[in-house]
Coordinates of C-alpha atoms and ligand atoms in Angstrom, one line a residue:
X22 CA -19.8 27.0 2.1
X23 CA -23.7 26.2 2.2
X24 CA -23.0 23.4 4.8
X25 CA -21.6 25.8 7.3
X26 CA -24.3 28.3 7.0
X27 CA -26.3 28.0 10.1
X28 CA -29.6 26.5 9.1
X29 CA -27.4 23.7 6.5
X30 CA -25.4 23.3 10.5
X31 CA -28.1 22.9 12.6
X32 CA -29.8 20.1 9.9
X33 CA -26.5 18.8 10.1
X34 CA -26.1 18.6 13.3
X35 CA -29.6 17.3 14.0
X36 CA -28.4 14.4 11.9
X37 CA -25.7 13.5 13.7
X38 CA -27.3 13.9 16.9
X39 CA -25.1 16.3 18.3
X40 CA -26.0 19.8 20.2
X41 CA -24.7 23.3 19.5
X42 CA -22.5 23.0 22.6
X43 CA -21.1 19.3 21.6
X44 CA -20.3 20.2 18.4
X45 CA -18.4 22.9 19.2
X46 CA -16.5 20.7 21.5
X47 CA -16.0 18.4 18.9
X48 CA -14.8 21.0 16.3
X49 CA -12.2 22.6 18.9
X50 CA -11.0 19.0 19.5
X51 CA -10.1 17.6 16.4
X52 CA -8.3 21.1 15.4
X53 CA -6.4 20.1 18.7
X54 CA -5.6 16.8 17.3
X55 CA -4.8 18.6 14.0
X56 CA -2.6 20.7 15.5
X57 CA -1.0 18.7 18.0
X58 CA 0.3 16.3 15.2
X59 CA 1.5 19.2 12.9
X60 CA 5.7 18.3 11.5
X61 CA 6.5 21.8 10.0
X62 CA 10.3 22.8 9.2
X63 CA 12.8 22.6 6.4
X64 CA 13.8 18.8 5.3
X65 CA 17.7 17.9 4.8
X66 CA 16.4 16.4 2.2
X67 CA 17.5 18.8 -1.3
X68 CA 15.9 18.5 -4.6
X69 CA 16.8 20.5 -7.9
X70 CA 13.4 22.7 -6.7
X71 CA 15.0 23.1 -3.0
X72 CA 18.2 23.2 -3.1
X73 CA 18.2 24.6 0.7
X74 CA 16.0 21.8 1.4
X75 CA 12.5 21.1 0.8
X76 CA 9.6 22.9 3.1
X77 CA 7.3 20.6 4.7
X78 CA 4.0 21.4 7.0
X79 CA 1.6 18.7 6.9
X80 CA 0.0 16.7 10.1
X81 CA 1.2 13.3 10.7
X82 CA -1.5 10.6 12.3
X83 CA 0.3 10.3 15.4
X84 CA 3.0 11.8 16.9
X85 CA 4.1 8.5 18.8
X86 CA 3.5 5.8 16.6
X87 CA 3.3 7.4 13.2
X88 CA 5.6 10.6 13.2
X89 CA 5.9 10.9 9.5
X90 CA 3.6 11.8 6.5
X91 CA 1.5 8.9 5.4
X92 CA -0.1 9.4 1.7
X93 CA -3.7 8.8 2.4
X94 CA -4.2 10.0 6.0
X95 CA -2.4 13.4 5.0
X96 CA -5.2 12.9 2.2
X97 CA -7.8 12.7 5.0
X98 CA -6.4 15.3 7.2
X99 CA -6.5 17.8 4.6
X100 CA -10.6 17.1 3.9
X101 CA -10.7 17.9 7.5
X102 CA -8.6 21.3 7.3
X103 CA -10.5 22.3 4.4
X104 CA -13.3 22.8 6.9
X105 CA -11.1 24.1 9.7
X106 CA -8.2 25.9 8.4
X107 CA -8.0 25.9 4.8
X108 CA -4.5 27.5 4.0
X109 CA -3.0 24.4 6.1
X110 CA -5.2 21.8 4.1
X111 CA -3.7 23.4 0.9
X112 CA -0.4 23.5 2.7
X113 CA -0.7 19.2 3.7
X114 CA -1.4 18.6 0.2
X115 CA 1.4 20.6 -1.2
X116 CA 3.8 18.9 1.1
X117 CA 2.7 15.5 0.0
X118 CA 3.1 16.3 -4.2
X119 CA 6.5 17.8 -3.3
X120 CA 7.3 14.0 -2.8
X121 CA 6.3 13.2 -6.3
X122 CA 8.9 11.9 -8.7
X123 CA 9.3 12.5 -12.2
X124 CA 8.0 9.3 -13.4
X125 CA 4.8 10.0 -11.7
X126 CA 5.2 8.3 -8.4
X127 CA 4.4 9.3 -5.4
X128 CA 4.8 7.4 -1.9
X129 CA 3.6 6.0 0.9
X130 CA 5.6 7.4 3.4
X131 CA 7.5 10.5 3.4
X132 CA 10.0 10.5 5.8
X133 CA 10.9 14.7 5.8
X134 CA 12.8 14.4 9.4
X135 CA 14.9 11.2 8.9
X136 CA 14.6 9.2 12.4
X137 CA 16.3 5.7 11.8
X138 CA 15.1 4.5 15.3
X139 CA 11.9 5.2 14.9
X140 CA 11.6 4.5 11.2
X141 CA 13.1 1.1 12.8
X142 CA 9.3 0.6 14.2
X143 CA 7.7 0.2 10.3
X144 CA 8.3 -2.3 8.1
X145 CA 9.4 -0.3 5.2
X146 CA 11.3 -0.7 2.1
X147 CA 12.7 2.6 0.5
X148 CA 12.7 4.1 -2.9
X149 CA 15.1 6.8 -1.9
X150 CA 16.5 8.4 2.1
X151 CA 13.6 10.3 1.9
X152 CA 10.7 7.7 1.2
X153 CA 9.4 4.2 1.1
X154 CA 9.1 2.4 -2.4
X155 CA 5.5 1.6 -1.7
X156 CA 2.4 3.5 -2.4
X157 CA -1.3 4.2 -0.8
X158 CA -5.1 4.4 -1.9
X159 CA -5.0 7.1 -4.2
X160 CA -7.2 9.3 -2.4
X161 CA -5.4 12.3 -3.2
X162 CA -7.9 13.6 -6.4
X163 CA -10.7 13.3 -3.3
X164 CA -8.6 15.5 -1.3
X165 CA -7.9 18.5 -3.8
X166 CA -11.3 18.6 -5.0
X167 CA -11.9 19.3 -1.1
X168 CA -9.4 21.3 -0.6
X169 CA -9.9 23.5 -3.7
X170 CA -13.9 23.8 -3.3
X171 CA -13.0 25.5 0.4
X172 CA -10.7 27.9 -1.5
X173 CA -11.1 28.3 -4.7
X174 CA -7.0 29.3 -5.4
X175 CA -6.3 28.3 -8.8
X176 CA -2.8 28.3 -7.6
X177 CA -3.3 25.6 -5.8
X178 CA -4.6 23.8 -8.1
X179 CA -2.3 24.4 -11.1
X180 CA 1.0 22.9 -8.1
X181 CA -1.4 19.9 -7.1
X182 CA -2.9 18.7 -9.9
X183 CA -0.4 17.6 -12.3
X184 CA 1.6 16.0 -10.0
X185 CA -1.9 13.8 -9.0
X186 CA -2.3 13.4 -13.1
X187 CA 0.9 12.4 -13.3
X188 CA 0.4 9.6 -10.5
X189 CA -2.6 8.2 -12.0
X190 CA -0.9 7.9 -15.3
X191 CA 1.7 5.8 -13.5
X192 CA -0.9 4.0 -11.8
X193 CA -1.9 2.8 -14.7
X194 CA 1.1 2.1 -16.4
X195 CA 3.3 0.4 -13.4
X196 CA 0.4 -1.5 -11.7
X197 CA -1.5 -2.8 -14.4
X198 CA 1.1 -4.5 -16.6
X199 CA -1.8 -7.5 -17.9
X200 CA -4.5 -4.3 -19.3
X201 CA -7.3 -5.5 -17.3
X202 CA -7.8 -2.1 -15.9
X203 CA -7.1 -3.4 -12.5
X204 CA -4.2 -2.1 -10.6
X205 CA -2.1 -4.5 -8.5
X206 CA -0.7 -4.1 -5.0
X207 CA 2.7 -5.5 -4.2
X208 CA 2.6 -5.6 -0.7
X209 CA 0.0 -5.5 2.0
X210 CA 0.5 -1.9 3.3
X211 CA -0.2 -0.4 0.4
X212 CA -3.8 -1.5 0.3
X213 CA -4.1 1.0 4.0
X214 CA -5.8 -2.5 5.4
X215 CA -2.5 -3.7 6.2
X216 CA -3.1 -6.8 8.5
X217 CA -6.2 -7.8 6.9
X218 CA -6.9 -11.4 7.2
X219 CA -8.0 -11.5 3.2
X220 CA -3.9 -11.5 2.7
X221 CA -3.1 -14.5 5.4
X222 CA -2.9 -17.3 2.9
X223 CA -1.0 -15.1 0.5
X224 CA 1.4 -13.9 3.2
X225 CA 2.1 -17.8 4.3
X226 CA 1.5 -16.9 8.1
X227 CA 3.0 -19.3 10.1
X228 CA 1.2 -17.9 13.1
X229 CA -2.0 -15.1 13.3
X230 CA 0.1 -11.9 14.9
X231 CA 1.3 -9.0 13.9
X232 CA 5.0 -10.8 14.3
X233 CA 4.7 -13.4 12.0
X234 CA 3.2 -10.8 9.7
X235 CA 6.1 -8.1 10.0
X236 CA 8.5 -11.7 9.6
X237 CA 6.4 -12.9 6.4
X238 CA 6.9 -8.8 4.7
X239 CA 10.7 -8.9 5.9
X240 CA 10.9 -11.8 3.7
X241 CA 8.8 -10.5 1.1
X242 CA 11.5 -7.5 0.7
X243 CA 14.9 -9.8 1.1
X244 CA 13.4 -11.5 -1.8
X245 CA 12.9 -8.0 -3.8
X246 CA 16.0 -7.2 -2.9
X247 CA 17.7 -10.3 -3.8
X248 CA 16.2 -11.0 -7.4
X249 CA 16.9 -7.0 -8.1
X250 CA 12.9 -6.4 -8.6
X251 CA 13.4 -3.1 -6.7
X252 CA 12.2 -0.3 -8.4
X253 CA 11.0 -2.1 -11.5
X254 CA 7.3 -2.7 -11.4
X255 CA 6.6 -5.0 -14.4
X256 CA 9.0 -7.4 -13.3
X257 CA 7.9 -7.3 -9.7
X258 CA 4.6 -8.0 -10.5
X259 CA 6.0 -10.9 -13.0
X260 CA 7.7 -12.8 -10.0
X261 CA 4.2 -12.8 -8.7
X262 CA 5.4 -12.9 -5.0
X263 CA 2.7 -10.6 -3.7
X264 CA 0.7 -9.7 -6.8
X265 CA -3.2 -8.4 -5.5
X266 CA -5.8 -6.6 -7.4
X267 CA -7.4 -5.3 -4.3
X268 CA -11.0 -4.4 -4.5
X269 CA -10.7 -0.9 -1.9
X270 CA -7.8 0.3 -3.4
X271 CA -9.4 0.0 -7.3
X272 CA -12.6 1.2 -6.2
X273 CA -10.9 4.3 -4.7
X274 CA -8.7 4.1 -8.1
X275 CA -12.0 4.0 -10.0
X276 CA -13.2 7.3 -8.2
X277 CA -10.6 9.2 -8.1
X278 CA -10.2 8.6 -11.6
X279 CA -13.9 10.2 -12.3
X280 CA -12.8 13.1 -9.9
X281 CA -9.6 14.1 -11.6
X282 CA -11.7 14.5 -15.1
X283 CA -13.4 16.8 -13.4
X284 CA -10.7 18.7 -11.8
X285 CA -8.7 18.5 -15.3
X286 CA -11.4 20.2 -16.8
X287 CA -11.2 23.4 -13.6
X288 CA -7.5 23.5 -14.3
X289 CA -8.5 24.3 -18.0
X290 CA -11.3 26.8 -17.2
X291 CA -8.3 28.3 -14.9
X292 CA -5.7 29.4 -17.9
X293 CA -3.5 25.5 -17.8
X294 CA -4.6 24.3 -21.0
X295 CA -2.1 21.6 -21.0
X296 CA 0.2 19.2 -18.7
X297 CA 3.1 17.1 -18.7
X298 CA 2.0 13.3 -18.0
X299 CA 4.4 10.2 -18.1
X300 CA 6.7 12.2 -19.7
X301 CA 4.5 13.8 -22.4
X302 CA 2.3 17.1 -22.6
X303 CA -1.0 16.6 -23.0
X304 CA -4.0 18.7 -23.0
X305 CA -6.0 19.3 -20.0
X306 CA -9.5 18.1 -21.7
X307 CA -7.6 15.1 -23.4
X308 CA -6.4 13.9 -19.9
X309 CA -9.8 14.2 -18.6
X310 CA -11.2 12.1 -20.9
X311 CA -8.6 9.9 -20.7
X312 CA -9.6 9.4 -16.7
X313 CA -13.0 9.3 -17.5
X314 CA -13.0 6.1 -19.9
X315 CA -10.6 4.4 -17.4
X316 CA -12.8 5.3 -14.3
X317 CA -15.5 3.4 -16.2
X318 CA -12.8 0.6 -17.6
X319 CA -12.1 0.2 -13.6
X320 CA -15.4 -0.4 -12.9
X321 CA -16.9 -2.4 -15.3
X322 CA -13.4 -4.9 -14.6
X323 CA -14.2 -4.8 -11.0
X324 CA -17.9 -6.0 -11.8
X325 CA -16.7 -8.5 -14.6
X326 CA -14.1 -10.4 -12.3
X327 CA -14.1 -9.5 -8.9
X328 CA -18.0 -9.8 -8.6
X329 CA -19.7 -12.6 -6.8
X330 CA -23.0 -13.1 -7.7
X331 CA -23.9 -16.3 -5.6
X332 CA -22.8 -13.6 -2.4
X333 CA -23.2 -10.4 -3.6
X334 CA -19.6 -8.9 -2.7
X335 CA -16.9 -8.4 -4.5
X336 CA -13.4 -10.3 -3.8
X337 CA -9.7 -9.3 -4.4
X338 CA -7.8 -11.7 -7.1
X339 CA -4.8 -13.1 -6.0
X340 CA -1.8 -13.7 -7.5
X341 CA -1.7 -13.3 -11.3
X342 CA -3.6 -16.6 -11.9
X343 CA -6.1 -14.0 -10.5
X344 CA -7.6 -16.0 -7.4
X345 CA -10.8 -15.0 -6.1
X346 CA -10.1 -14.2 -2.2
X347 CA -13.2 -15.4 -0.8
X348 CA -13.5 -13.5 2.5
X349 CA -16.0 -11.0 3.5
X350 CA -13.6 -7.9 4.4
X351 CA -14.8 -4.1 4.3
X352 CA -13.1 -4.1 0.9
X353 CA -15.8 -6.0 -0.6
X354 CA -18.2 -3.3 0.4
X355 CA -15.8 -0.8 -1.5
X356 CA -17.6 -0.9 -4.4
X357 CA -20.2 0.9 -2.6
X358 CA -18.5 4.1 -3.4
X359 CA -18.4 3.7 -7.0
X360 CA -21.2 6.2 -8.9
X361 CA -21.9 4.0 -11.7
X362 CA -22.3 0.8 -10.2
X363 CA -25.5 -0.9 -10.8
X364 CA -28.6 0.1 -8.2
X365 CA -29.1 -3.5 -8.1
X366 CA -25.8 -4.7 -7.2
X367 CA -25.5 -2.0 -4.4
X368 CA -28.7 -2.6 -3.2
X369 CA -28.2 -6.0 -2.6
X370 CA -24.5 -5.1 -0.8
X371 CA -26.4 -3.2 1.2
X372 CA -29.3 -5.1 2.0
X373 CA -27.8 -8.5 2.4
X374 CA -24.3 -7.2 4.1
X375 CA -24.0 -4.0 5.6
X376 CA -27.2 -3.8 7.5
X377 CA -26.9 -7.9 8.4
X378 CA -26.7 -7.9 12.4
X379 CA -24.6 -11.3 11.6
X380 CA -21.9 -9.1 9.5
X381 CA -21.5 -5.2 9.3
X382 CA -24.5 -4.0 11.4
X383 CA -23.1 -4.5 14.9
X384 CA -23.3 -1.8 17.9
X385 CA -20.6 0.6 16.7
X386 CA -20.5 0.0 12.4
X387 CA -18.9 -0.6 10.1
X388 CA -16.2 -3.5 11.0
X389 CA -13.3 -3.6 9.3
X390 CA -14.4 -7.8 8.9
X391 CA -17.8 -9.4 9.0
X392 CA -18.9 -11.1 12.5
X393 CA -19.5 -14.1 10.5
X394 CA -15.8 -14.1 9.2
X395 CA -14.5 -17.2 11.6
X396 CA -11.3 -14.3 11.8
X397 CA -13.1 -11.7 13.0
X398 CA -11.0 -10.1 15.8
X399 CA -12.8 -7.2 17.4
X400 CA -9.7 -5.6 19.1
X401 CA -6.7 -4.7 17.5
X402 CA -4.0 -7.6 19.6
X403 CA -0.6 -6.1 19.4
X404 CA -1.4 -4.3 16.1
X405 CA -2.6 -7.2 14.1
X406 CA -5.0 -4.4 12.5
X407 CA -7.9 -4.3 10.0
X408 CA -9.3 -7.8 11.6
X409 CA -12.5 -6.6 12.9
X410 CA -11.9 -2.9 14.8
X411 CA -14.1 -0.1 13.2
X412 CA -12.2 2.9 11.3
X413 CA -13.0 6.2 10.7
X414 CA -12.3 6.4 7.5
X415 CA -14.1 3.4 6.5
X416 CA -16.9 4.8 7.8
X417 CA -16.3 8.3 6.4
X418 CA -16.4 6.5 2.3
X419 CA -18.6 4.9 3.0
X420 CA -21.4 6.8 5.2
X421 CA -21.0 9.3 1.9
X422 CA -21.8 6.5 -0.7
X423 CA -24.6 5.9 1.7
X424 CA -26.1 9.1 1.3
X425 CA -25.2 9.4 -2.3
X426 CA -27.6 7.0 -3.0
X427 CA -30.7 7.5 -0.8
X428 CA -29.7 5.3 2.2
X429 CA -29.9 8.6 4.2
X430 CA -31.2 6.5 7.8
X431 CA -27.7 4.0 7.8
X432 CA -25.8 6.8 6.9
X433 CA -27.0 8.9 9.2
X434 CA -26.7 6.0 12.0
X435 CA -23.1 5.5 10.9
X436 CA -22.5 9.3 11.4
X437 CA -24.1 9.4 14.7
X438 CA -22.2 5.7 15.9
X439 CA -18.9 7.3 14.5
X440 CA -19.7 10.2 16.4
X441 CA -20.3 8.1 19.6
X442 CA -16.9 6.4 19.3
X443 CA -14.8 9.8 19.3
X444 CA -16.7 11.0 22.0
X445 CA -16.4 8.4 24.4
X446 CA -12.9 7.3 24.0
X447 CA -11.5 10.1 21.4
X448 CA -9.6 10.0 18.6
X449 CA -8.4 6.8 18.3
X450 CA -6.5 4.9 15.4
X451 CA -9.7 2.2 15.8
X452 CA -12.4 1.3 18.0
X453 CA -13.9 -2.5 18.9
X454 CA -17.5 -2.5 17.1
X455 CA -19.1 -4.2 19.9
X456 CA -17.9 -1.6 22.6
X457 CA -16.9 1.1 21.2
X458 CA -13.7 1.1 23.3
X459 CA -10.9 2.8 21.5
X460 CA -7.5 1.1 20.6
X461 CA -4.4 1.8 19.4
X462 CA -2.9 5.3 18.8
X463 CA -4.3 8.1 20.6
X464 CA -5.2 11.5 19.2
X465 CA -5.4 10.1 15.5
X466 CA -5.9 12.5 12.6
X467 CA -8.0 10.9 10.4
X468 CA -10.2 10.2 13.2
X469 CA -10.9 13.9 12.6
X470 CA -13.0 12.3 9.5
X471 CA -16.0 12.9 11.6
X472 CA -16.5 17.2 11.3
X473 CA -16.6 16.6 7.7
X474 CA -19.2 13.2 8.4
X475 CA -21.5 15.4 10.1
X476 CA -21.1 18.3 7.8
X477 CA -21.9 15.8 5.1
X478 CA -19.8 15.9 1.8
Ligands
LIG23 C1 -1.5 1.9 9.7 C2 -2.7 1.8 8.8 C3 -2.5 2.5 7.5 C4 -2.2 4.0 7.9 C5 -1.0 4.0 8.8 C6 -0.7 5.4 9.4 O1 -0.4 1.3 9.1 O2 -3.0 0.4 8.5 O3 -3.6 2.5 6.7 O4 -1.9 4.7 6.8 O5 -1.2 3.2 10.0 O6 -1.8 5.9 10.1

């Protein structure tokens, strides 16, 4: 990999302001992390596949709080491993499709080791014993292109890759039941920026903490359960309880979209010339294509409706009147990622926002929710997350989007702040942007995010 070879490391390095000897340190560290949090063993759970039980190795984010697999974080963890151990950043990924279902699904939370008590702790709703009826970002198409440019193994590609077709597709087809080419969240957890204050009208708080927010989901589910909407996304969407089109979560949508029409086309060049999708085999290149049009469909719908032009940022809609949300979140800098989004319109994001001292530029960047927001929390009370703490993984999109497009001095300084944060109080789950102090779980994998930020993508 040219980004390992020493004189690519040493520019990388200098970058992210980091010595020979510190980055080392660093590198051990997060393997530590990696490690430390590794589930391995074989699951009572017994498919048609595994009829001894399915294998699992993957690396949860924290062995306290968070013992099981989470979609996107194993997503995360396994960019990290492709750098550090590659085999187990194949293996995380393999894990997580083994939870796919044959309609295309695949969950939030895979729960290989059942542990009721501590399952208890999550406010989860379940498809099945084994998993939650919910889903993630789909960062996953992100993740095996890692993964697969680290190693290369067909093989691994031709077990990952339809099963990530396949949950596109139903993406697509169970999230997006008015065509718009937006998909719609259900609940706030899937979204990954669970507690985000963007949902606090929607959710009917009756008080701003993480108790009246678990209360407010519990409800939520009862009413799921009672109007038997479980499991049948069209007419969950139509009760319009929780219906979101969430700008992060279709801006990730949008480019993983573009990344799996690339991938497609590898699994072709590699001897699969075809797939089964919802159902149906399809060629490789037609499923490409397919993903290719939509990544654009996704984007173009994001700018059409969810654009702001008085602000410049981009805003969920809310319910399925479609509602502007009109709070300035880190989703509305999501866009950011996108590669075909108008210079001017990411420009101006940029400009206006991200490097405002007033909103996103503060001591440790990026916050989760602008200073200006009159809900900005910089720490995390009692896990009322996403309300102002800086993530890794925020920073990791979007210090690459950054980069992509020539802002190389704030990605850089977001690299070398990110850096900062692990250093002085390790790998947190988040960090307060004013002080850098960490918060939440300790020793948390994605945190790892920043080997690959100071490799660069
Ligand atoms: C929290 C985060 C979510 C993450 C999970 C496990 O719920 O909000 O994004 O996936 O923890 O780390």
């Amino acid at each position: 990999m040219s980004t390992e070879s020493p004189p690519g490391l040493e520019r990388a390095r200098q970058r992210a302001g980091i010595d020979a000897e510190a980055w080392a340190e660093l590198r051990a560290a997060a393997l530590r992390v990696l490690e430390g949090n590794r589930q391995q063993g074989i699951s009572e759970w017994k498919t048609e596949r595994y009829p001894e039980g399915v294998p699992y190795n993957f690396v949860c984010p924290a062995n306290l709080s968070y013992p099981f697999q989470w979609f996107w974080d194993s997503c995360f963890h396994a960019i990290v491993l492709s750098h550090l151990a590659p085999t187990l950043a194949e293996e995380e990924l393999r894990t997580l499709v083994r939870a796919a279902q044959p309609d295309g699904f695949i969950p939030h939370i895979v729960f290989w080791r059942r542990d009721p008590e501590r399952m208890r702790h999550h406010t989860i709703h379940l498809r099945h014993p084994y998993f939650t009826s919910t889903i993630q970002p789909p960062v996953l198409a992100a993740a095996i292109e890692r993964v697969y440019r680290a190693t290369g193994n067909p093989d691994f590609l031709r077990e990952t890759l339809p099963p990530a077709a396949a949950f596109f597709r139903w993406l697509g087809q169970a999230r997006d039941p008015d065509g718009d080419h937006l998909i719609a969240i259900i609940q706030p957890d899937e979204s990954g920026v669970d507690a985000s204050p963007k949902y606090d009208a929607l959710m009917q708080l009756d008080a701003l903490n993480n108790r009246a927010l678990v209360a407010s989901i519990n409800r939520l589910y009862d009413r799921y359960e009672r109007e038997g909407l479980r499991g049948d996304d069209h007419r969950l969407i139509a009760a319009d309880l929780f219906v979101v089109e969430d700008v992060l979560v279709n801006a990730i949508y949008a480019d993983g979209l573009e990344r799996m029409a690339t991938l497609l086309r590898e699994l072709e060049r590699v001897g699969m010339a075809a797939l089964m999708v919802g159902g149906q085999e399809v060629s490789c290149e037609r499923e490409a294509h397919r993903c290719e049009t939509e990544a654009q469909a996704v984007t173009d719908a994001l700018l059409a409706t969810c654009y702001d032009a008085d602000t410049g940022l981009f805003y969920d809609l809310q319910t399925r009147d479609e509602r502007p949300a009109r709070i300035n979140t880190i989703s509305s800098l999501f866009p950011l990622i996108l590669r075909t989004l108008p210079h001017a319109v990411a420009d101006r994001m940029v400009r206006e926002h991200l490097l405002n001292r007033e909103e996103y530029w503060l001591p440790y960047p990026v916050p989760s929710v602008a200073r200006s927001e009159p809900k900005f929390d910089p720490d995390d009370p009692h896990g009322f997350i996403w309300r102002g703490p800086t993530w890794i993984n925020a920073n990791w999109f979007l210090a690459a989007a950054l980069r992509r497009t020539g802002w190389t001095e704030p990605a850089d300084h977001i690299v070398r702040q990110s850096v900062a944060l692990v250093r002085g109080a390790g790998f947190r789950e988040c960090y307060n942007p004013l002080t850098g102090a960490g918060q939440q779980a300790r020793d948390f994998g994605w945190s790892t995010l920043v080997v690959d930020m100071i490799l660069g993508e």
